[in-house]
Short mmCIF file of C-alpha atoms in Angstrom, two decimals:
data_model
loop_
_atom_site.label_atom_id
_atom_site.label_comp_id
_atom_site.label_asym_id
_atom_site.label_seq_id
_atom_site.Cartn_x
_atom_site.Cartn_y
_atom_site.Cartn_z
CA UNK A 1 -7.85 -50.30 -83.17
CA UNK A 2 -7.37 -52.88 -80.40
CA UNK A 3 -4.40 -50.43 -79.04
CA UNK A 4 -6.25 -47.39 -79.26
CA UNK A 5 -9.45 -48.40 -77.35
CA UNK A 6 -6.40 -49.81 -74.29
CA UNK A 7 -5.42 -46.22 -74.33
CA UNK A 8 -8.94 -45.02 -74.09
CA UNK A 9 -9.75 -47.02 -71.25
CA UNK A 10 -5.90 -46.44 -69.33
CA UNK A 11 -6.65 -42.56 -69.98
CA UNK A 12 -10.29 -42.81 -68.24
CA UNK A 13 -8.59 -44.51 -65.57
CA UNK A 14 -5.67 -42.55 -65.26
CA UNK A 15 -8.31 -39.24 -65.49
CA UNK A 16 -10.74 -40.87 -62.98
CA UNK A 17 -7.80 -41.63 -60.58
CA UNK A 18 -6.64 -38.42 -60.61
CA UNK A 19 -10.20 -36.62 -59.46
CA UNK A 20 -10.27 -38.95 -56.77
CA UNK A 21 -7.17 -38.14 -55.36
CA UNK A 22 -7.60 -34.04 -55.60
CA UNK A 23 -10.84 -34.69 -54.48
CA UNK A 24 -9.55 -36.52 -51.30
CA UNK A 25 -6.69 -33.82 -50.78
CA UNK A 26 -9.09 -30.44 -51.06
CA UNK A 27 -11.23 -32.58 -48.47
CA UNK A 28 -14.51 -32.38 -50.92
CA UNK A 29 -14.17 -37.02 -51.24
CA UNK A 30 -18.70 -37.97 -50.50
CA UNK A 31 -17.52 -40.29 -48.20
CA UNK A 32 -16.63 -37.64 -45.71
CA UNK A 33 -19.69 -35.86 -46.36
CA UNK A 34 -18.30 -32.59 -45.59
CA UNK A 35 -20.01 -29.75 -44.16
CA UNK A 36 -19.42 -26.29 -46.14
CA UNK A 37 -21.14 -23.87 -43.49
CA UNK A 38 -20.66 -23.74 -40.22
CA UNK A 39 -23.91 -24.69 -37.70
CA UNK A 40 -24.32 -21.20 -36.39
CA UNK A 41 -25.89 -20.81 -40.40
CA UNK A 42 -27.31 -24.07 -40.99
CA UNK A 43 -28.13 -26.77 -38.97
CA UNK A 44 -25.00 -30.05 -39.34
CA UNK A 45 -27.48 -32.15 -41.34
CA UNK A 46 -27.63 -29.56 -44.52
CA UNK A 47 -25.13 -31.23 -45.50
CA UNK A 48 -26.33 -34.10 -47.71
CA UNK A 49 -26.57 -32.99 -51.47
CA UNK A 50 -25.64 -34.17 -54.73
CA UNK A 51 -21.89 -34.75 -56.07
CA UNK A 52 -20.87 -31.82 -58.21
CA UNK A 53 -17.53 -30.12 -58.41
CA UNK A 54 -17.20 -27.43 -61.04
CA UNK A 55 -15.46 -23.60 -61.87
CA UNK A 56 -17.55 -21.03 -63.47
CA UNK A 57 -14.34 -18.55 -64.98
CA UNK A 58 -16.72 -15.49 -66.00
CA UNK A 59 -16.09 -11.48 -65.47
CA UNK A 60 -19.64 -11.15 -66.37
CA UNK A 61 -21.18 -13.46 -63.74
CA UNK A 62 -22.56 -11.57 -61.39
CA UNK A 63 -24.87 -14.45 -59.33
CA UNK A 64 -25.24 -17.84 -60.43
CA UNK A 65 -28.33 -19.97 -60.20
CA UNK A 66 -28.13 -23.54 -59.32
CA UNK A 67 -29.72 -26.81 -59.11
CA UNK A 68 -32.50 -29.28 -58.48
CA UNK A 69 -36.07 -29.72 -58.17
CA UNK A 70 -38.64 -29.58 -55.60
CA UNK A 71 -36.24 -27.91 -52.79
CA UNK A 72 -36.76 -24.65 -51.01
CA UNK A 73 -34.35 -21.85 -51.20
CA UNK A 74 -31.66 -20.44 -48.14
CA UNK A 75 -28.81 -18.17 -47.84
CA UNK A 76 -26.27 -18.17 -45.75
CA UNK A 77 -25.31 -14.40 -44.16
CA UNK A 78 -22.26 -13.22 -45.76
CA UNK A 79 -19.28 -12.90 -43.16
CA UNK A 80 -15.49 -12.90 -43.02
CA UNK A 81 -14.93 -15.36 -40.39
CA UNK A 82 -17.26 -18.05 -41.67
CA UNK A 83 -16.05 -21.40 -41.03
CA UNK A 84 -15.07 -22.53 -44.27
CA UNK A 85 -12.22 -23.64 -47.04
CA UNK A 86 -11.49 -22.25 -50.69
CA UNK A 87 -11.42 -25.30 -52.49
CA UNK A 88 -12.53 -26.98 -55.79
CA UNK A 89 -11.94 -28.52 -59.09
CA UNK A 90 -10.84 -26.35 -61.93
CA UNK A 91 -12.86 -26.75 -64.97
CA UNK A 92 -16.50 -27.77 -66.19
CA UNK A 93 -15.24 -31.21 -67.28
CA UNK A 94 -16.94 -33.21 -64.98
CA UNK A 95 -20.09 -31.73 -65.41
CA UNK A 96 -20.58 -34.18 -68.10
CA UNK A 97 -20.76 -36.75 -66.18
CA UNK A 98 -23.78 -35.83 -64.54
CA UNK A 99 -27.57 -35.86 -66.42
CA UNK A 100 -29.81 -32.80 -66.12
CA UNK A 101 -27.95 -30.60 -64.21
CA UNK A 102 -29.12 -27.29 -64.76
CA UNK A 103 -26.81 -23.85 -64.43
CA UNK A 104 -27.67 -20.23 -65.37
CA UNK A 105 -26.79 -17.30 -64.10
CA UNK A 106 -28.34 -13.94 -63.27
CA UNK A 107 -27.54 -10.40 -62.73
CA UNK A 108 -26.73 -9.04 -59.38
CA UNK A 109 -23.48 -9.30 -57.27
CA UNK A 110 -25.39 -8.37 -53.72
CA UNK A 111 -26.79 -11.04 -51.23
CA UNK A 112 -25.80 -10.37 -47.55
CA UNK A 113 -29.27 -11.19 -45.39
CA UNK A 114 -30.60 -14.86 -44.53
CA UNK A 115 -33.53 -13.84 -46.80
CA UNK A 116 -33.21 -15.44 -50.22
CA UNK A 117 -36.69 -13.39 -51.59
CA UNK A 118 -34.61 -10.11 -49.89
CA UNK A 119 -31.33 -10.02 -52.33
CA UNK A 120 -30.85 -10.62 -56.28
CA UNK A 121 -28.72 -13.33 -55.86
CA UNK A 122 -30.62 -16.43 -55.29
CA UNK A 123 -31.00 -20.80 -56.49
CA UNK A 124 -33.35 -20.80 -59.20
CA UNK A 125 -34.70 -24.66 -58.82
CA UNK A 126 -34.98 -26.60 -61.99
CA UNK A 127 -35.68 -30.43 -63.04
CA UNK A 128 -32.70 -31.74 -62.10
CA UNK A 129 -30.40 -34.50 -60.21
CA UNK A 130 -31.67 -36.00 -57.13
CA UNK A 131 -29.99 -35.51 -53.75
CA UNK A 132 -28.15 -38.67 -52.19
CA UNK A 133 -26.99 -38.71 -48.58
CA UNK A 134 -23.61 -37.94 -47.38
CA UNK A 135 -21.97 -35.59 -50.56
CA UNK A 136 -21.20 -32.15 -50.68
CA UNK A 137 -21.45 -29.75 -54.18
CA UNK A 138 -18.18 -27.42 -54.50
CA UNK A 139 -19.38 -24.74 -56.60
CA UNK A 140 -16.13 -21.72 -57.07
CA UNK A 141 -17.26 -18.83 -58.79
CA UNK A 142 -15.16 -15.99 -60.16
CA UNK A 143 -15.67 -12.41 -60.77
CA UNK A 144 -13.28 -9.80 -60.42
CA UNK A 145 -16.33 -6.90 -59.76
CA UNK A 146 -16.12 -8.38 -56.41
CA UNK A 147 -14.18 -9.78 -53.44
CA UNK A 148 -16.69 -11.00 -50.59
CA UNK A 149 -16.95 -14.75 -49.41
CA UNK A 150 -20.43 -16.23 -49.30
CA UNK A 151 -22.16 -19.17 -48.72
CA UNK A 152 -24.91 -20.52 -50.88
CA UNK A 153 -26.83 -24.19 -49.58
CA UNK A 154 -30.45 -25.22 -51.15
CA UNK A 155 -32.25 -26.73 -48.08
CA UNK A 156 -34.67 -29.24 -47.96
CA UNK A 157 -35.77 -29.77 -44.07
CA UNK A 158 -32.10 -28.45 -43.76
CA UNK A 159 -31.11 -31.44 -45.45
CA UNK A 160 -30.66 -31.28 -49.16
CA UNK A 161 -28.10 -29.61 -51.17
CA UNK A 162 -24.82 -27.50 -50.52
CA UNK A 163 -23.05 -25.34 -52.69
CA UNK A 164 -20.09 -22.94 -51.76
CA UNK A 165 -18.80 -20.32 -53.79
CA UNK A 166 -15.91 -16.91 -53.42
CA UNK A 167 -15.47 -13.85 -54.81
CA UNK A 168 -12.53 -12.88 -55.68
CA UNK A 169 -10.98 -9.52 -56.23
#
């Protein structure tokens, strides 16, 4: 028993270890505080958010809804040449980790203006986590029905919540 519970705790740290180092190489560590869109979109100080990193793997998906309470609602224009990196961690796994947070998705695979009310993919705000300075949410979504980059943040005077997500072909 004594044995097991050592290998428990080695394999939590080994696990824990690990994230932090992937998270420091795909440049997504809090303590950077990285910013996800560019500040022709959003003003620099969007930027502070809550620390989520997780992979929705669904044909189906066609928008996702994401995240906390009390925060108005933004979009970022779709564009090609957006100043931004492909990057996350792989998997759901850590999402346990963190109370409340609330995912669903919706239909609709079209969201190109700055006008969240305008397009059928939009953040549908529900009781949630609360923001803390400084840390950036990668959100990577896939669905082959589509292959444009976008850029999804939830703004709070412009100074909330972040998430990015691609489309992949």
């Amino acid at each position: 028993m004594k044995k097991m519970l050592l290998n428990i705790i080695f394999m939590m740290f080994i696990s824990f270890n690990a994230f932090s180092i992937e998270s420091y190489m795909l440049g997504i560590a809090p303590v950077f505080g990285y910013s996800f869109i560019n500040s022709s979109v959003v003003d620099d100080s969007y930027h502070y958010g809550v620390s989520v990193d997780f992979t929705i793997m669904d044909d189906a998906a066609l928008e996702v809804d994401f995240l906390m309470s009390n925060h108005d609602v933004d979009f970022g224009s779709a564009s090609t040449d957006m100043d931004v990196t492909t990057f996350g961690f792989y998997g759901a796994y850590y999402m346990e980790m963190i109370e409340n947070v609330n995912l669903k998705l919706k239909g609709g695979i079209t969201q190109t203006s700055g006008d969240a009310s305008a397009g059928s993919r939009y953040v549908e705000l529900e009781d949630g986590i609360k923001p803390s300075a400084g840390v950036g949410i990668d959100l990577e979504l896939f669905d082959n029905s589509s292959g444009s980059l976008e850029l999804v943040y939830v703004s709070e005077s412009n100074a909330a919540v972040s998430a990015m997500y691609r489309w992949f072909f």
